[in-house]
XYZ file of C-alpha atoms in Angstrom:
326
model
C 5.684 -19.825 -6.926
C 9.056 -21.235 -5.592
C 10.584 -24.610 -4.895
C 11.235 -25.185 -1.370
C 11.117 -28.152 -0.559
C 12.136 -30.924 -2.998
C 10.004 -33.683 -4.608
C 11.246 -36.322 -6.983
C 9.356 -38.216 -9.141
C 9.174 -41.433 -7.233
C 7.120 -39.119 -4.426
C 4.814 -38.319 -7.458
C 4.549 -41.383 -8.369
C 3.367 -42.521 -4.933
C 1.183 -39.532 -4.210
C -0.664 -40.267 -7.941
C -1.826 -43.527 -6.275
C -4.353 -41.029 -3.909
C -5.718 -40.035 -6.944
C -7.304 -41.116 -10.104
C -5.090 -38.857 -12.922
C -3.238 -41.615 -14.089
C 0.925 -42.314 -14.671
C 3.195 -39.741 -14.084
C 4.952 -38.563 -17.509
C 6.829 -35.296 -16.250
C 7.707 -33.892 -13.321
C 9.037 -29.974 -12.883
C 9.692 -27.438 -10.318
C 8.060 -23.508 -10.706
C 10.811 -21.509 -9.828
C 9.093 -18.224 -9.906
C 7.674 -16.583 -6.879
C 8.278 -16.732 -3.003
C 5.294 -18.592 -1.247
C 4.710 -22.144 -2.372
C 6.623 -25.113 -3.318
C 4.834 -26.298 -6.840
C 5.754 -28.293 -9.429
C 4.270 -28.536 -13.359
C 2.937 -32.395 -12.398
C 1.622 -34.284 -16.318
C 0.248 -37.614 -16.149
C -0.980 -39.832 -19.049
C -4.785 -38.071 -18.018
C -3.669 -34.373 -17.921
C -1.141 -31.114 -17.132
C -1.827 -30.314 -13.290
C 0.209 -28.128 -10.771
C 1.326 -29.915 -7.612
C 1.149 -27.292 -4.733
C 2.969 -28.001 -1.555
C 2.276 -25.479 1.365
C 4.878 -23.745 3.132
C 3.307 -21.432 5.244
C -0.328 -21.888 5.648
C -1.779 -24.639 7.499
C -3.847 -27.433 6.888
C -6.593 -26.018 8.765
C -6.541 -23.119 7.098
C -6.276 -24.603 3.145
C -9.849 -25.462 2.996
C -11.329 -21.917 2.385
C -8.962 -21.724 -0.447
C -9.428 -24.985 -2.064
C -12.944 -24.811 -1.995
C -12.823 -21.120 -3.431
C -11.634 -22.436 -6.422
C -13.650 -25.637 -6.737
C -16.642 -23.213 -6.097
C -15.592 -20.922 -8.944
C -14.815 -23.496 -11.166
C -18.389 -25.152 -11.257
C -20.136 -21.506 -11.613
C -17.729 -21.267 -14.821
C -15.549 -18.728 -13.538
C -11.403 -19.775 -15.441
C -9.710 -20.370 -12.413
C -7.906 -24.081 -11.660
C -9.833 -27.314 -10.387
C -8.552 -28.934 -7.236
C -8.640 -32.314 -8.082
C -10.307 -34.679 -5.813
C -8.791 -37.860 -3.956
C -10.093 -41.522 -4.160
C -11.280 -40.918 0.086
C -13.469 -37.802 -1.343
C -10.847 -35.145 -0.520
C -9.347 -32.350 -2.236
C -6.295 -31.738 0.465
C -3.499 -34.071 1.163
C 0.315 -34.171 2.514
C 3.796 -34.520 1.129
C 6.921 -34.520 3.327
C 4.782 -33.441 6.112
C 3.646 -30.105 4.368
C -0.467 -30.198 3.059
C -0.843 -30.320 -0.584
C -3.059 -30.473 -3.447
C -3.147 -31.036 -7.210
C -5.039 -28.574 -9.303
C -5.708 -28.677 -13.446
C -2.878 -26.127 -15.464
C -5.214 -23.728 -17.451
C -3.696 -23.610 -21.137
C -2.110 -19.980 -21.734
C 0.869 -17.714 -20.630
C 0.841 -14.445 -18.557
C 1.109 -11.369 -20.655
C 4.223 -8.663 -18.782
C 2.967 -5.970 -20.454
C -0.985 -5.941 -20.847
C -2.810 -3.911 -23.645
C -6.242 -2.681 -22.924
C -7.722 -5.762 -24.011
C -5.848 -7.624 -21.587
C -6.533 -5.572 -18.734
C -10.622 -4.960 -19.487
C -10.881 -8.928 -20.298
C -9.119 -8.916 -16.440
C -11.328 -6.840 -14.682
C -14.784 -8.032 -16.203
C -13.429 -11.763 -14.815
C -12.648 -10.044 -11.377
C -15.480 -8.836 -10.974
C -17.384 -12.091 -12.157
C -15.520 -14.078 -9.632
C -16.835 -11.365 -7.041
C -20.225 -11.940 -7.828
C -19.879 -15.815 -8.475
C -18.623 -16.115 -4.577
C -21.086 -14.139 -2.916
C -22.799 -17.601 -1.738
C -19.514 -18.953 -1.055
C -19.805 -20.532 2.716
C -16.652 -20.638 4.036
C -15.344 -17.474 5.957
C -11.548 -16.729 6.210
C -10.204 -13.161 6.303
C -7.270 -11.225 4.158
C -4.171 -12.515 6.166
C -2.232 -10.554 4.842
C -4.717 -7.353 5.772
C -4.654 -4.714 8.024
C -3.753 -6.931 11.325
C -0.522 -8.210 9.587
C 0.412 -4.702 8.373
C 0.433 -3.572 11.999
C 2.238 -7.182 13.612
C 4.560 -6.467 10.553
C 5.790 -2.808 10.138
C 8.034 -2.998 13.927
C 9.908 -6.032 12.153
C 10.380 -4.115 9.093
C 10.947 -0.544 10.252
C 14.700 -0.999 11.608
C 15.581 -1.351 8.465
C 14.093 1.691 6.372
C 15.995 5.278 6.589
C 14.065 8.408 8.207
C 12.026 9.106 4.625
C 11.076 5.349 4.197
C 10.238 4.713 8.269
C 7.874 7.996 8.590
C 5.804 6.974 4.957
C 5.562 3.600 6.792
C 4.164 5.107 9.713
C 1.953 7.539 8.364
C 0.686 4.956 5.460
C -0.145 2.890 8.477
C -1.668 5.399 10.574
C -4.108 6.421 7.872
C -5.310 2.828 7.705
C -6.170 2.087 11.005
C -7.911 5.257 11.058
C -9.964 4.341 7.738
C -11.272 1.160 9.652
C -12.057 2.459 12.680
C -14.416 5.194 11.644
C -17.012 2.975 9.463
C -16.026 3.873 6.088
C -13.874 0.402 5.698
C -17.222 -1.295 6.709
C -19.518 0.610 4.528
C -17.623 -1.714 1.616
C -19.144 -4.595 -0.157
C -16.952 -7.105 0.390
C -16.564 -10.916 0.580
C -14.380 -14.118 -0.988
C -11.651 -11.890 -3.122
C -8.452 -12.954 -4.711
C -6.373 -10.368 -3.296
C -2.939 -11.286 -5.163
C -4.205 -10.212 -8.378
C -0.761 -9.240 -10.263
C 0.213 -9.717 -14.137
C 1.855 -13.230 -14.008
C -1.360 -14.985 -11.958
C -3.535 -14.380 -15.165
C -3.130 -16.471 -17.915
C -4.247 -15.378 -21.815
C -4.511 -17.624 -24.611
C -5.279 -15.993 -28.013
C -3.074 -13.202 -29.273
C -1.592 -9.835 -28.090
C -4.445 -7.768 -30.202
C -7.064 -10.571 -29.598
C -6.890 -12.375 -26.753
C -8.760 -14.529 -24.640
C -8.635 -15.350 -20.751
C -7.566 -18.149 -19.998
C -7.834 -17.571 -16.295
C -6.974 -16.884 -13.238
C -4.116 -18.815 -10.715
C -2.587 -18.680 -7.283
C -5.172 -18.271 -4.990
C -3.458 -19.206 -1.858
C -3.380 -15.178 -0.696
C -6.931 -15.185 -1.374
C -9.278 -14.071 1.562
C -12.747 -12.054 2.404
C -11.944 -8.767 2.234
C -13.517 -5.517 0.569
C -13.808 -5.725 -3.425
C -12.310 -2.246 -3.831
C -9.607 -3.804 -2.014
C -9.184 -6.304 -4.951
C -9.333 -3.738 -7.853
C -6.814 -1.406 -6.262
C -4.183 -4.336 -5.554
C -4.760 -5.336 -9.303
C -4.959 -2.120 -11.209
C -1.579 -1.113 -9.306
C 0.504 -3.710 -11.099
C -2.029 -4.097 -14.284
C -1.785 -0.364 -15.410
C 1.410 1.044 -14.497
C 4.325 1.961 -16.010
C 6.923 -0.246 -14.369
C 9.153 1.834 -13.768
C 7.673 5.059 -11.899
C 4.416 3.257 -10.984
C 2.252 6.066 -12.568
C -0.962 4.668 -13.982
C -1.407 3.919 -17.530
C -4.940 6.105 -18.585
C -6.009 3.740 -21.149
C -5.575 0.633 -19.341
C -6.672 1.888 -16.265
C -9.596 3.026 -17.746
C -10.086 -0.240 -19.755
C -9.760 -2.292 -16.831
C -12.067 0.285 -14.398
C -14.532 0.165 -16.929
C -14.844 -3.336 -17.805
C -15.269 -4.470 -14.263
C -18.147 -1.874 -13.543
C -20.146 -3.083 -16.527
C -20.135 -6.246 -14.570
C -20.496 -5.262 -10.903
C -20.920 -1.661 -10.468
C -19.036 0.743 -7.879
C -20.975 2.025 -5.156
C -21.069 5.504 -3.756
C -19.084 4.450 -0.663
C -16.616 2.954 -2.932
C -16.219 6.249 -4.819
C -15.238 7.982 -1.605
C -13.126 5.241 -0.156
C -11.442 4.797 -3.560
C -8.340 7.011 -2.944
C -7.163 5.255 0.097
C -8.000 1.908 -0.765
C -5.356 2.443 -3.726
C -2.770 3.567 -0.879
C -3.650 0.203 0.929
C -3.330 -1.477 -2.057
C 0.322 -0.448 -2.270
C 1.061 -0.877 1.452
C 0.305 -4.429 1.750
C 2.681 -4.930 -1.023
C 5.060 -2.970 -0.029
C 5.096 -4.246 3.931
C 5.060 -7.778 2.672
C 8.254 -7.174 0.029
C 10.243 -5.431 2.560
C 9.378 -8.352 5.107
C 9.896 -10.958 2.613
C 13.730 -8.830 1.222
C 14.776 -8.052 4.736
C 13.851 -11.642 6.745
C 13.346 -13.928 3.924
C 12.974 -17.784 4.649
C 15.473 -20.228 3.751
C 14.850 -21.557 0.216
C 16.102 -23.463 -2.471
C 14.966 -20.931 -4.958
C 13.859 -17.722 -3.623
C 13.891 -14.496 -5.926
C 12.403 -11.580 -3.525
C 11.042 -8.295 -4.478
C 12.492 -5.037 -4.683
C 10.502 -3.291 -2.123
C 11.187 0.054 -3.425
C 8.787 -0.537 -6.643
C 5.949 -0.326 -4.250
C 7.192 2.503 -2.122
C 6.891 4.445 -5.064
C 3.634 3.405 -6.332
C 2.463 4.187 -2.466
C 4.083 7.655 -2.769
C 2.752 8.660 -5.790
C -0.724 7.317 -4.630
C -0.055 9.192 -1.768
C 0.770 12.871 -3.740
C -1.364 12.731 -6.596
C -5.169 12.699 -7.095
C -6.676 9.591 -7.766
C -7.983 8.578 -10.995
C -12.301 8.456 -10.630
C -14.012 5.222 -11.084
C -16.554 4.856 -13.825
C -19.785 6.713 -13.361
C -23.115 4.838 -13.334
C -24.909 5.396 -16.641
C -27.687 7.685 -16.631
């Protein structure tokens, strides 16, 4: 989350009258992240999140706004989109769409137990099964076609070592969806973004409970293995080599399986879906480092955490998924 462009809190005010959450009270930019404009938005009815959208479009907003509200009334913790007098859930501020969503009560844990990361995975995988009749299509824009528009823009920048990783990473992807395995993978509405900070725990550190899960706006239908790998590659690492954590990994692996199980093509594909877990990220850190957008508070990535996480996925075996029970 970011704050790019501004909103005071006579524009709240006036935007408050589209909706029925009462008086504004408070009124305070998110400075965290590198996406969004949003803004912790209380009235005399609640504690929302104001979400102004910077880069996607108003056409495209739908599939995630609906996501959630779908999610929210199967009981999966994610926020509400709140809904206008005219029937709505979208609107626009200073010309960019925007919505207002509930604030789920907790705080993001930075370095996740076990408990953390199985409570994690079984919701993942609970939100997986909870959209499977979820209408709207939209896929992962930040997938495989964005990796390819994206890597020429990024690669003048990287040295020899860092340009032919690129390449290769890159090479191996578009190989892995052309010959059927990609396809063989269930797949469908998945939250894709998945990190630490866009889960929320209430309880405490040795007991805790979900509280739920935010920031779906890089949210798309894409493979569910696809999911897992982009979480469990931030959830159970140690920061600072990237090497997997056993017992959370295995906490996290395991708790989502009791839920949904892993298919056999998912145990196959599972190596390389990990490597394009850590390519998107790293692609998208280097473009957002390199070219970043103009903002009033913008605090990008270091690209090089995922360039290691991607080489060490790419030299050491994979950790296996959990077996079926017999």
């Amino acid at each position: 989350m970011a704050v790019f462009t501004s909103v005071s809190e006579d524009d709240a005010r006036l935007l408050l009258q589209r909706y029925n959450l009462g008086d504004l009270v408070t009124l305070r930019g998110i400075t965290a992240g590198i996406e969004n404009t949003n803004y912790f938005l209380d009235t005399t009815q609640g504690a929302y999140v104001l979400t102004l959208f910077e880069v996607l479009t108003a056409a495209q907003l739908p599939f995630y706004i609906e996501l959630m509200h779908h999610l929210a009334a199967r009981g999966v913790p994610v926020p509400q989109p709140q809904t206008l007098r005219d029937g709505t859930r979208l609107t626009e501020l200073h010309g960019k769409p925007a919505a207002i969503v509930t604030r789920l009560k907790g705080g993001y844990e930075p370095e996740p137990g076990p408990a953390h990361c199985a409570l994690a995975g079984a919701t993942l995988a609970q939100a997986h099964l909870a959209a499977q009749d979820f209408t709207l299509q939209q896929p992962n824009l930040r997938g495989l076609p964005w990796w390819r528009e994206t890597a020429p823009k990024v690669l003048p920048f990287l040295d020899a070592e860092q340009a032919a990783l690129l390449r290769h990473s890159l090479r191996e992807q578009v190989d892995f969806a052309a010959d059927g395995r990609l396809a063989a993978l269930p797949a469908g509405p998945a939250h894709c973004d998945l990190f630490r900070d866009n889960v929320l725990f209430d309880g405490t550190f040795d007991s805790p409970h979900m509280g739920g899960f935010i920031d779906f706006y890089f949210a798309g239908c894409d493979t569910w293995l696809f999911d897992v790998a982009v979480s469990v590659n931030d959830w159970c690492i140690q920061r600072q080599t990237g090497a997997f954590v056993r017992r959370r990994l295995q906490a996290w692996l395991q708790a989502y399986h009791a839920v949904r199980p892993f298919t056999p093509a998912e145990y196959a594909a599972w190596p390389v879906v990990l490597r394009a877990a850590a390519l998107r990220f790293w692609v998208s850190r280097l473009y957002d480092f390199y070219l970043p957008r103009p903002a009033q508070t913008l605090k990008p990535h270091d690209p090089r955490h995922f360039q290691r996480i991607l080489q060490l996925r790419s030299t050491q075996a994979a950790p296996a998924l959990p077996q079926a029970s017999a």
